[in-house]
Amino acid sequence: MTIVEAKGLVKDYREGRTDVHALRGVDLQIGEGEFIAVAGPSGSGKTTLLNIVSGLDSATAGEVRVDGEEISGMRCADLSRLRLHKIGFVFQSYNLIPVLTARENVEFTMLLQGVPAGERRRRAMELLGRVGLQGLENRRPPTLSGGQQQRVAVARAIVTRPRLVLADEPTANLDSETGAKLLDLMRELNRAENMTFVFSTHDPMVMDYSRRLIRLHDGLVASDERRPASA
Amino acid sequence: MMLLKTAWRNIGRNKRRSILSALAIGFAFGLLVFSMALQRGQYVDMIQNTVRVQTGHFQIQKEGHFPERLLSEKLDPAGLLEVVDKLPHVTGAAPRVTTAALVSKGEHTFGAAVLGIEPEREKSVSTLASVVREGAFLEPGDRDGVLLGQTLAKNLGAAVGDKIVFIGQGADGSMAAGKLIVRGLFKLGMGELDRSALAANIATVQEAFSMAGDVTEIAVLLDSERRRLESEVRIRAALDEIGRHDTAVLGWPTLMPGVEQGIKIDWNSGLIMYAALVLVVGFGIANTFLMAYMERIHELGVLLALGMPPRRLSRMVYLESVLLVGLGILAGLAGGLPITWYYQVKGIDFGINEELTAKYGMSSIIHPQLEPLVFAWAGGIVLVISLAVAIYPALKAARIRPVEALRRT
Ligand SMILES: Nc1ncnc2c1ncn2[C@@H]1O[C@H](COP(=O)(O)OP(=O)(O)OP(=O)(O)O)[C@@H](O)[C@H]1O
Ligand SMILES: [Mg+2]
């Protein structure tokens, strides 16, 4: 079953007088349960692609369907509903809410979904433990290191068990051991709950973990290869 | 609950700014409470003046006497005072005959407001006895004595001991005339009255004006204006009970519509001024709200990106302003209440000269009045304006485009 389908995606940004062509016609099909790495040099359009798929940004041309719904013309409120219930997003720059503690940040999307407080707390605590942040639950983001914040951001994205997780360079600030633990966790969720993961990355380890590697170059798909399950 | 927590912590983020805007709101609110209370105090003073100098809190008249006040529509006072005296909150009741006449002494003739009083009873209602400046107040059995307003006496060229004559029209249309001896001069402090009023024993006036023992009114004084409406109802019932359906009970606002209207106009124009003042403060607050919003546009973008519905985001931003306004009002209460209360007890002396107070019938010392009305209006104006200016950033928040907001840092 296809969860994301993109056809002829074009994204132009106007930067002053010149047009930047961030995406120049990307076709992509992502099946449910895939574990994908999107690689490519800086500026190749990885973040742009993830933003458009998640409905954060709109494409200049082309179509995107998420879970069967065409999102190009959707209203803001519908887009946020889609993101809330179907998509988990890890930002390249974490984007945690500074006034909330680590635990409250993880609870936030569950709060929006209306999960009862006790359950919210339990799930947040459990997941923070699994990403190696036990004991730091009550710290606020500005007092955490970049890597710790990144793990909070990952926990926040996956705690609601969304169908699709889009993660923009989720291991960029982690040492290889912590990065590997995080990837293991996501792989487990991928296997056990059939959650779909799409990462953008420069990290060879993430590419190794992935089952499919899409390389972007200059806003176009340069290669798209499936890889055998490792181990 | 978490929304409230988030909003609360956001307020705590820029403490100085939050405190300053809460204080601005608080100051506006406190100032409003104080000035409104002061205004109410002035009204209490004006009403007290009207009531004590002229009408009493209400009057019993013959049905149909008001507003023409024809002498022919006269009231038989038999049994009425006994009923009135027994009612709660009544501190005094005085039968009167009020009419008009010409008074003259020698060459000089002036129009005068004639007041027939029962001296002892009048003391329990009006201030007349206490404002006699020369000579003495009327003795109960003194059929020939008259008190003149100071200015009237001056105009007539009359002094204590002089004789004056009056001429008017009796209740039956006949001519009313007589000769009276000036016993005293009074100064009520109301220019109009001091220029035209004269007071004589009620029996004298009744006889001269063919009233046959009847009166034009019974003026009733209560312990408080606040008891007036209930007392009017009570007296009406008591009068009906003794079968006096020929009577009318008229409160001072009916009898002196000018005073009530003056209060209304003053109050309403005050409200407009206050609203304008708060609006100015409101623009300042709006600026703060907007700054707090702009600073966090990135973060608000994150919330939207996480799937927060735009409307909910709007509500959260609004909630912050509401909390701030709430804090401000609490601060205003904390500051304004004790100050106003202090002056309510102690009174503020405005040191207005006697000339002016006489002209407008007010006193120089005002006691602010913290009435519920004051809180309702002050709170209402501050709330409406500050909550209205808070709408703008909240609406803007709902329109944020996540990617654009996320790019701003
Ligand atoms: N909002 C924007 N306005 C103008 N240009 C933009 C905007 N967002 C991205 N771009 C440009 O679009 C191109 C693709 O950017 P994008 O962020 O998708 O790259 P990326 O592959 O994520 O790079 P990196 O690996 O550095 O994160 C770049 O040339 C970038 O400068
Ligand atoms: Mg990027």
XYZ file of C-alpha atoms and ligand atoms in Angstrom:
672
model
C 0.000 0.000 0.000
C 1.306 3.435 -0.950
C 1.425 6.039 1.772
C 3.104 8.860 -0.131
C 2.805 9.505 -3.808
C 4.466 12.520 -5.404
C 4.220 13.378 -9.076
C 6.223 16.034 -10.877
C 7.030 17.969 -7.733
C 8.480 21.371 -8.499
C 9.422 23.962 -5.914
C 10.781 27.345 -6.793
C 11.813 29.889 -4.195
C 12.174 33.509 -5.066
C 15.308 34.785 -3.520
C 15.515 38.461 -4.359
C 15.495 38.635 -8.157
C 16.592 35.124 -8.898
C 14.537 31.969 -8.739
C 15.986 29.080 -6.790
C 14.822 25.747 -8.133
C 14.797 23.637 -5.006
C 12.886 20.762 -6.602
C 12.698 20.332 -10.346
C 10.313 17.494 -10.974
C 10.457 14.781 -8.344
C 8.400 11.602 -8.731
C 8.249 9.370 -5.723
C 6.234 6.494 -4.342
C 6.615 5.433 -0.753
C 4.964 2.264 0.414
C 3.658 1.710 3.892
C 6.309 0.240 6.179
C 9.294 1.442 4.190
C 12.451 2.677 5.884
C 13.993 5.228 3.564
C 17.016 7.471 3.591
C 17.073 10.539 1.373
C 20.649 11.611 0.799
C 22.241 14.323 -1.242
C 24.558 17.259 -0.972
C 23.602 20.339 0.954
C 21.059 22.363 -0.971
C 19.894 19.418 -3.044
C 16.328 19.782 -1.786
C 15.995 17.205 1.015
C 14.387 19.505 3.559
C 12.184 21.025 0.896
C 10.914 17.593 -0.114
C 10.112 16.568 3.461
C 8.368 19.888 4.107
C 6.155 19.476 1.093
C 5.272 15.878 1.870
C 4.302 16.876 5.391
C 2.158 19.745 4.170
C 4.298 22.354 5.905
C 5.111 23.892 2.571
C 3.276 23.842 -0.718
C 4.728 22.804 -4.058
C 4.939 25.218 -6.961
C 3.698 22.446 -9.258
C 2.945 18.774 -9.019
C 0.813 16.599 -6.792
C 1.307 15.005 -3.433
C -0.957 12.366 -1.955
C -0.551 11.277 1.621
C -2.455 8.191 2.657
C -4.646 8.661 -0.393
C -5.462 12.326 0.277
C -4.387 15.002 -2.155
C -2.824 17.681 0.035
C -1.909 20.397 -2.460
C -5.116 22.366 -2.095
C -5.928 21.516 1.490
C -6.936 24.145 4.008
C -4.529 24.935 6.834
C -6.791 23.401 9.435
C -7.060 20.154 7.469
C -3.323 20.056 6.969
C -2.696 20.432 10.669
C -5.174 17.643 11.352
C -3.311 15.446 8.888
C 0.002 16.233 10.538
C -1.407 15.708 13.988
C -2.859 12.289 13.314
C -0.750 10.753 10.585
C 2.658 12.372 10.483
C 5.502 12.711 12.942
C 8.120 15.272 12.020
C 11.671 15.674 13.290
C 13.114 19.044 12.369
C 16.680 19.587 11.386
C 16.830 22.268 14.075
C 14.774 20.316 16.671
C 12.232 23.080 17.245
C 11.327 22.113 20.767
C 9.030 24.376 22.755
C 11.379 26.246 25.081
C 8.958 26.877 27.937
C 8.007 23.233 28.270
C 10.117 20.519 29.874
C 11.438 17.572 27.873
C 8.549 15.414 29.063
C 5.967 18.099 28.318
C 7.425 18.540 24.847
C 6.981 14.830 24.193
C 3.474 14.975 25.635
C 2.474 17.936 23.529
C 1.193 16.156 20.414
C -0.608 13.621 22.585
C -2.215 16.548 24.359
C -3.406 17.899 21.037
C -4.774 14.479 20.219
C -6.669 14.424 23.481
C -4.801 11.561 25.160
C -5.603 11.503 28.897
C -2.946 12.987 31.171
C -1.910 9.805 32.963
C -1.409 7.908 29.754
C 0.422 10.839 28.196
C 2.830 10.941 31.036
C 3.436 7.214 31.047
C 4.124 7.051 27.332
C 6.374 10.113 27.397
C 8.414 8.770 30.294
C 8.795 5.386 28.676
C 9.970 6.792 25.391
C 12.356 9.278 26.986
C 13.873 6.314 28.766
C 14.276 4.466 25.526
C 16.085 7.353 23.839
C 18.437 7.515 26.816
C 17.119 10.620 28.531
C 15.900 9.216 31.830
C 16.543 11.714 34.590
C 16.350 14.659 32.211
C 12.557 14.634 31.868
C 12.065 17.865 33.754
C 14.761 19.887 32.062
C 13.804 22.569 29.585
C 15.289 22.413 26.078
C 17.659 25.358 26.440
C 19.419 23.467 29.241
C 19.926 20.347 27.104
C 22.741 19.644 24.651
C 22.050 19.551 20.925
C 22.091 15.773 20.878
C 19.737 15.565 23.854
C 17.354 17.991 22.231
C 17.441 15.983 19.060
C 16.435 12.877 20.971
C 13.562 14.733 22.615
C 12.488 15.828 19.147
C 12.584 12.230 17.890
C 10.639 11.042 20.909
C 8.039 13.724 20.280
C 7.662 12.652 16.657
C 7.203 8.945 17.311
C 5.353 8.919 20.618
C 1.961 9.094 18.933
C 2.829 6.166 16.648
C 2.096 8.084 13.452
C 1.753 6.212 10.169
C 4.523 8.281 8.636
C 7.600 9.723 10.308
C 9.596 12.326 8.417
C 12.918 13.095 10.012
C 15.239 15.803 8.778
C 18.781 14.701 9.674
C 17.783 13.040 12.944
C 21.299 11.878 13.798
C 23.236 14.942 12.722
C 24.191 15.906 16.260
C 24.549 12.498 17.842
C 27.640 10.429 18.451
C 27.527 7.161 16.547
C 26.525 5.085 19.547
C 23.508 7.214 20.493
C 22.666 7.571 16.824
C 22.681 3.827 16.425
C 20.435 3.376 19.464
C 17.964 5.854 18.054
C 17.979 4.123 14.693
C 17.468 0.747 16.384
C 14.440 2.104 18.147
C 12.990 3.422 14.930
C 13.712 0.182 13.135
C 11.899 -1.671 15.855
C 8.854 0.559 15.513
C 9.121 0.117 11.779
C 9.066 -3.646 12.073
C 6.659 -4.036 14.952
C 4.099 -1.410 14.037
C 4.730 -1.020 10.340
C 5.404 2.700 10.770
C 6.932 4.287 7.695
C 10.161 6.262 8.149
C 11.750 8.737 5.768
C 15.045 10.348 6.802
C 17.085 12.952 5.109
C 20.711 12.473 5.954
C 24.352 12.923 5.263
C 25.203 10.132 7.664
C 26.524 6.901 6.080
C 25.276 4.959 9.089
C 21.695 6.058 8.433
C 22.084 5.085 4.798
C 23.334 1.677 5.963
C 20.312 1.216 8.185
C 17.876 2.109 5.439
C 16.164 -0.362 3.165
C 15.895 2.104 0.350
C 18.248 4.935 -0.519
C 17.098 7.871 -2.602
C 19.752 10.291 -3.730
C 18.754 13.826 -4.624
C 20.862 16.057 -6.741
C 19.983 19.601 -7.670
C 16.318 19.047 -6.986
C 16.049 15.815 -8.957
C 16.102 12.155 -7.972
C 19.552 10.983 -9.056
C 19.208 7.385 -7.911
C 16.695 5.268 -6.066
C 17.903 1.865 -4.909
C 16.378 -0.768 -2.691
C 18.703 -2.626 -0.444
C 18.458 -6.017 1.110
C 17.595 -6.236 4.772
C 20.766 -6.048 6.782
C 21.163 -8.680 9.446
C -4.621 22.652 31.290
C -1.284 22.402 29.543
C -2.363 25.314 27.367
C -2.852 27.375 30.467
C 0.507 26.257 31.785
C 2.188 27.105 28.506
C 0.504 30.484 28.377
C 1.461 31.146 31.960
C 5.108 30.254 31.385
C 5.197 32.381 28.283
C 4.119 35.313 30.391
C 6.927 34.509 32.798
C 9.443 34.539 29.987
C 9.773 38.255 29.668
C 8.945 39.139 33.225
C 9.706 42.798 33.029
C 7.551 43.342 29.991
C 4.696 41.300 31.423
C 4.831 43.135 34.714
C 4.919 46.492 32.983
C 1.924 45.771 30.827
C 0.001 44.275 33.728
C 0.811 47.386 35.717
C -0.357 49.619 32.874
C -3.647 47.770 32.795
C -3.795 47.811 36.571
C -3.080 51.499 36.725
C -5.782 52.289 34.196
C -8.218 50.140 36.117
C -7.276 51.573 39.507
C -7.518 55.096 38.173
C -10.929 54.364 36.725
C -12.158 52.906 39.980
C -10.925 55.934 41.856
C -12.289 58.560 39.506
C -15.592 56.812 39.098
C -15.924 56.422 42.847
C -15.133 60.104 43.174
C -17.832 60.941 40.671
C -20.321 58.771 42.517
C -19.300 60.556 45.698
C -20.069 63.868 44.080
C -23.484 62.582 43.075
C -24.184 61.387 46.572
C -23.328 64.880 47.701
C -25.550 66.468 45.063
C -28.412 64.158 45.898
C -28.000 64.746 49.588
C -28.110 68.447 48.903
C -31.253 68.211 46.827
C -32.895 65.963 49.340
C -31.951 67.952 52.418
C -32.465 71.395 50.997
C -35.440 70.849 48.782
C -37.489 67.744 48.265
C -36.698 65.117 50.867
C -36.084 61.625 49.471
C -39.652 61.479 48.345
C -42.912 63.277 48.879
C -46.501 62.355 49.306
C -48.728 64.628 47.279
C -52.271 64.683 46.077
C -52.497 62.604 42.935
C -52.436 65.128 40.074
C -50.707 67.902 41.975
C -47.469 67.250 40.145
C -46.210 68.607 37.790
C -48.423 71.715 37.578
C -48.362 72.043 41.356
C -51.707 73.813 41.438
C -52.817 74.696 44.935
C -56.266 73.419 44.152
C -54.864 69.891 43.980
C -54.195 69.771 47.691
C -53.565 66.971 50.072
C -55.480 66.277 53.253
C -52.690 65.321 55.660
C -54.990 63.719 58.212
C -53.496 60.457 59.470
C -50.641 60.458 56.969
C -47.805 61.495 59.268
C -48.718 58.758 61.711
C -48.363 56.204 58.932
C -45.104 57.622 57.585
C -43.442 57.991 60.968
C -43.878 54.304 61.654
C -42.106 53.078 58.515
C -38.562 51.750 58.722
C -35.658 53.915 57.507
C -37.758 57.080 57.778
C -35.832 59.665 59.769
C -38.151 62.576 59.297
C -41.372 63.745 57.676
C -42.562 67.310 57.273
C -45.825 68.663 55.883
C -45.414 71.695 53.674
C -47.322 74.157 51.604
C -45.274 75.408 48.688
C -46.492 78.055 46.337
C -45.502 81.312 44.730
C -46.237 84.921 45.613
C -45.022 88.436 45.173
C -43.286 89.952 48.168
C -42.619 93.578 48.676
C -41.186 96.032 51.054
C -41.608 99.664 50.222
C -40.747 100.222 46.574
C -39.317 96.770 45.980
C -41.302 93.798 44.784
C -39.977 90.378 43.907
C -41.361 87.001 42.942
C -40.899 84.521 45.757
C -41.185 80.838 46.456
C -43.349 80.527 49.539
C -42.742 77.698 51.927
C -45.168 76.948 54.714
C -43.572 74.726 57.338
C -44.110 73.136 60.707
C -40.882 74.335 62.340
C -40.277 71.331 64.585
C -40.967 68.751 61.895
C -39.053 70.685 59.274
C -35.927 70.338 61.395
C -36.096 66.566 60.951
C -36.127 66.829 57.177
C -34.368 69.904 55.862
C -31.329 71.912 56.795
C -33.284 75.145 56.911
C -33.041 75.609 60.686
C -29.297 75.189 60.618
C -28.646 77.785 57.941
C -30.282 80.751 59.613
C -27.510 83.337 59.589
C -29.240 86.312 61.210
C -32.108 86.389 63.644
C -33.667 83.078 64.647
C -35.571 80.150 63.244
C -39.374 80.226 63.355
C -41.089 79.421 66.631
C -43.902 76.881 66.293
C -46.755 79.192 67.274
C -45.438 82.298 65.560
C -48.197 83.232 63.110
C -46.626 86.488 61.925
C -43.017 85.514 61.493
C -41.195 84.908 58.233
C -37.679 83.809 57.249
C -36.156 85.254 54.104
C -33.415 84.051 51.872
C -30.413 86.289 52.444
C -30.277 87.553 48.900
C -34.004 88.124 48.748
C -33.794 90.161 51.944
C -30.942 92.187 50.526
C -32.855 92.850 47.339
C -35.924 93.879 49.273
C -33.842 95.950 51.626
C -35.341 94.013 54.535
C -33.622 93.262 57.824
C -34.634 91.234 60.869
C -37.616 92.956 62.515
C -38.840 94.604 59.300
C -42.288 94.104 57.898
C -42.963 92.729 54.443
C -46.164 92.092 52.556
C -47.009 89.295 50.187
C -49.697 88.795 47.619
C -50.684 85.708 45.695
C -53.556 83.485 44.695
C -55.271 81.071 47.054
C -56.319 77.500 46.407
C -59.865 78.623 45.607
C -58.744 81.371 43.250
C -59.222 84.095 45.786
C -56.584 86.637 46.542
C -54.072 85.701 49.193
C -52.306 88.480 50.993
C -50.752 89.249 54.316
C -48.197 91.059 56.373
C -45.259 89.297 58.012
C -42.385 90.264 60.263
C -38.886 89.144 59.343
C -37.521 86.914 62.112
C -34.437 85.645 60.419
C -32.369 85.327 57.266
C -31.137 82.021 55.906
C -28.507 81.018 53.442
C -29.098 77.581 51.986
C -26.079 77.800 49.736
C -28.139 77.467 46.615
C -28.223 80.781 44.793
C -31.650 80.296 43.318
C -33.282 79.585 46.668
C -31.462 82.262 48.607
C -32.660 84.726 46.000
C -36.329 83.765 46.100
C -37.387 81.637 49.055
C -39.278 82.652 52.120
C -40.567 80.426 54.884
C -43.463 80.966 57.269
C -45.481 78.858 59.626
C -47.652 76.398 57.754
C -50.799 77.600 59.506
C -50.151 81.143 58.314
C -49.716 80.051 54.738
C -52.682 77.665 54.871
C -54.916 80.429 56.059
C -53.695 83.062 53.619
C -53.913 80.734 50.640
C -57.271 79.208 51.589
C -55.847 75.756 52.110
C -58.238 74.882 54.946
C -55.696 72.782 56.787
C -54.513 70.977 53.677
C -50.931 70.790 52.447
C -49.209 70.485 49.101
C -46.838 67.771 50.205
C -45.327 65.748 52.950
C -41.559 65.568 52.488
C -39.979 62.391 53.808
C -36.323 61.913 54.679
C -34.732 58.459 54.832
C -31.556 57.269 56.458
C -30.134 56.508 53.029
C -30.827 57.109 49.365
C -30.241 53.405 48.892
C -33.489 52.702 50.740
C -35.544 55.029 48.618
C -37.101 52.669 46.090
C -38.071 50.030 48.622
C -39.414 52.744 50.919
C -41.515 54.220 48.138
C -43.064 50.834 47.572
C -43.639 50.346 51.265
C -45.270 53.738 51.747
C -47.450 53.206 48.708
C -48.695 49.964 50.204
C -49.268 51.585 53.581
C -51.238 54.405 51.985
C -53.374 51.983 50.020
C -54.025 50.074 53.180
C -55.593 53.100 54.845
C -57.550 53.818 51.689
C -55.639 56.907 50.615
C -55.801 56.208 46.889
C -55.883 59.952 46.259
C -52.182 60.203 47.056
C -49.094 60.000 44.896
C -45.619 59.040 46.096
C -42.950 60.898 44.139
C -39.214 60.391 44.498
C -36.747 63.231 44.194
C -35.683 62.236 40.655
C -39.256 62.826 39.531
C -39.557 66.057 41.466
C -36.150 67.380 40.396
C -35.544 65.826 36.986
C -32.787 68.336 36.318
C -30.622 66.926 39.081
C -31.019 63.372 37.931
C -30.423 64.334 34.333
C -27.360 66.315 35.295
C -25.981 63.243 37.043
C -26.733 61.060 34.044
C -25.092 63.421 31.601
C -22.059 63.856 33.804
C -21.731 60.098 34.289
C -22.126 59.278 30.635
C -19.702 61.894 29.436
C -17.332 60.607 32.106
C -17.662 57.106 30.689
C -16.762 58.331 27.227
C -13.695 60.066 28.602
C -12.623 57.006 30.515
C -13.062 54.815 27.469
C -10.883 57.213 25.486
C -8.260 57.137 28.208
C -8.275 53.360 28.374
C -8.115 53.218 24.600
C -4.832 55.102 24.736
C -3.540 52.642 27.310
C -4.978 49.926 25.097
C -2.766 50.920 22.179
C 0.248 50.573 24.413
C -0.921 47.161 25.504
C -1.667 46.169 21.926
C 1.915 46.963 21.088
C 3.161 44.717 23.875
C 0.879 41.903 22.861
C 2.056 42.224 19.305
C 5.710 42.215 20.301
C 5.255 39.146 22.431
C 3.671 37.540 19.404
C 6.313 38.554 16.879
C 9.093 37.306 19.087
C 7.593 33.902 19.158
C 6.468 33.552 15.604
C 8.985 30.773 15.070
C 7.712 28.852 18.032
C 4.111 29.325 17.020
C 5.091 27.957 13.629
C 6.424 24.870 15.402
C 3.134 24.342 17.180
C 1.303 24.533 13.877
C 3.840 22.195 12.307
C 3.233 19.698 15.091
C -0.405 19.675 14.117
C -1.897 22.196 16.479
C -5.117 23.405 14.871
C -4.777 27.112 13.961
C -7.809 27.997 16.013
C -6.387 26.386 19.059
C -3.168 28.273 18.569
C -5.200 31.440 18.342
C -6.857 30.595 21.598
C -3.551 29.959 23.288
C -2.156 33.310 22.189
C -5.371 34.950 23.354
C -5.237 33.156 26.656
C -1.881 34.749 27.352
C -3.348 38.194 26.892
C -6.337 37.292 29.025
C -4.065 36.142 31.824
C -2.090 39.346 31.583
C -5.230 41.458 31.659
C -6.487 39.450 34.624
C -3.235 40.049 36.467
C -3.446 43.720 35.653
C -6.951 44.027 37.009
C -5.943 42.244 40.181
C -3.025 44.642 40.534
C -5.379 47.556 39.929
C -7.729 46.269 42.609
C -4.871 45.774 45.031
C -3.666 49.317 44.491
C -6.882 51.205 43.805
C -9.148 49.678 46.409
C -7.272 50.653 49.567
C -6.580 54.158 48.299
C -10.164 54.754 47.284
C -11.423 53.192 50.487
C -9.152 55.405 52.524
C -10.598 58.511 50.918
C -14.116 57.154 51.080
C -13.733 57.103 54.840
C -11.690 60.248 55.185
C -13.080 62.406 52.384
C -11.120 64.607 50.029
C -11.218 68.332 50.578
C -11.116 70.054 47.259
C -10.867 73.428 48.899
C -13.475 74.834 46.566
C -14.449 78.323 47.604
C -17.831 78.941 49.118
C -18.979 81.050 46.223
C -18.804 78.120 43.846
C -20.201 75.562 46.244
C -23.126 77.909 46.856
C -23.774 78.326 43.188
C -23.837 74.652 42.360
C -25.045 73.360 45.671
C -22.117 71.104 46.358
C -19.767 70.749 49.240
C -16.036 71.097 49.226
C -15.356 67.686 50.778
C -16.147 64.664 48.652
C -16.286 61.065 49.826
C -15.629 58.669 46.925
C -18.199 55.895 46.790
C -17.112 52.342 45.908
C -20.405 51.198 44.476
C -20.825 47.932 42.522
C -21.609 50.114 39.524
C -18.091 51.536 39.714
C -16.477 48.117 39.543
C -18.805 46.992 36.798
C -18.012 49.971 34.596
C -14.317 50.249 35.345
C -13.870 46.516 34.885
C -16.090 46.500 31.825
C -14.238 49.288 30.047
C -10.791 47.905 30.827
C -11.753 44.342 29.952
C -13.524 45.154 26.722
C -10.771 47.377 25.405
C -7.800 45.260 26.433
C -9.424 42.040 25.318
C -10.374 43.691 22.054
C -6.812 44.754 21.299
C -5.643 41.231 22.144
C -7.735 39.829 19.324
C -5.397 41.066 16.640
C -2.286 39.016 17.480
C -4.484 36.014 18.183
C -6.043 36.260 14.732
C -2.636 36.731 13.165
C -1.393 33.614 14.884
C -4.018 31.540 13.122
C -2.729 32.798 9.763
C 0.900 31.876 10.282
C 2.362 29.748 7.512
C 4.465 27.118 9.243
C 7.421 27.030 6.850
C 7.812 30.760 6.840
C 7.629 30.925 10.585
C 10.092 28.076 10.931
C 12.651 29.873 8.839
C 12.606 32.852 11.174
C 14.712 32.599 14.236
N 12.535 29.507 2.000
C 13.499 29.506 1.081
N 13.719 30.611 0.364
C 14.675 30.612 -0.591
N 15.416 29.570 -0.894
C 15.253 28.428 -0.195
C 14.287 28.331 0.827
N 14.322 27.086 1.356
C 15.288 26.434 0.686
N 15.829 27.228 -0.260
C 16.853 26.837 -1.217
O 16.390 25.679 -1.825
C 17.476 24.786 -2.039
C 17.166 23.474 -1.348
O 17.176 23.681 0.040
P 16.962 22.527 1.085
O 16.894 23.163 2.440
O 15.826 21.688 0.675
O 18.309 21.713 0.984
P 18.825 20.489 1.856
O 19.066 19.381 0.902
O 17.916 20.244 2.974
O 20.202 21.047 2.395
P 20.939 20.723 3.780
O 21.590 19.386 3.600
O 21.942 21.802 3.907
O 19.921 20.757 4.845
C 18.692 25.486 -1.470
O 19.365 26.090 -2.568
C 18.145 26.525 -0.538
O 18.982 27.659 -0.522
Mg 18.055 20.342 5.042
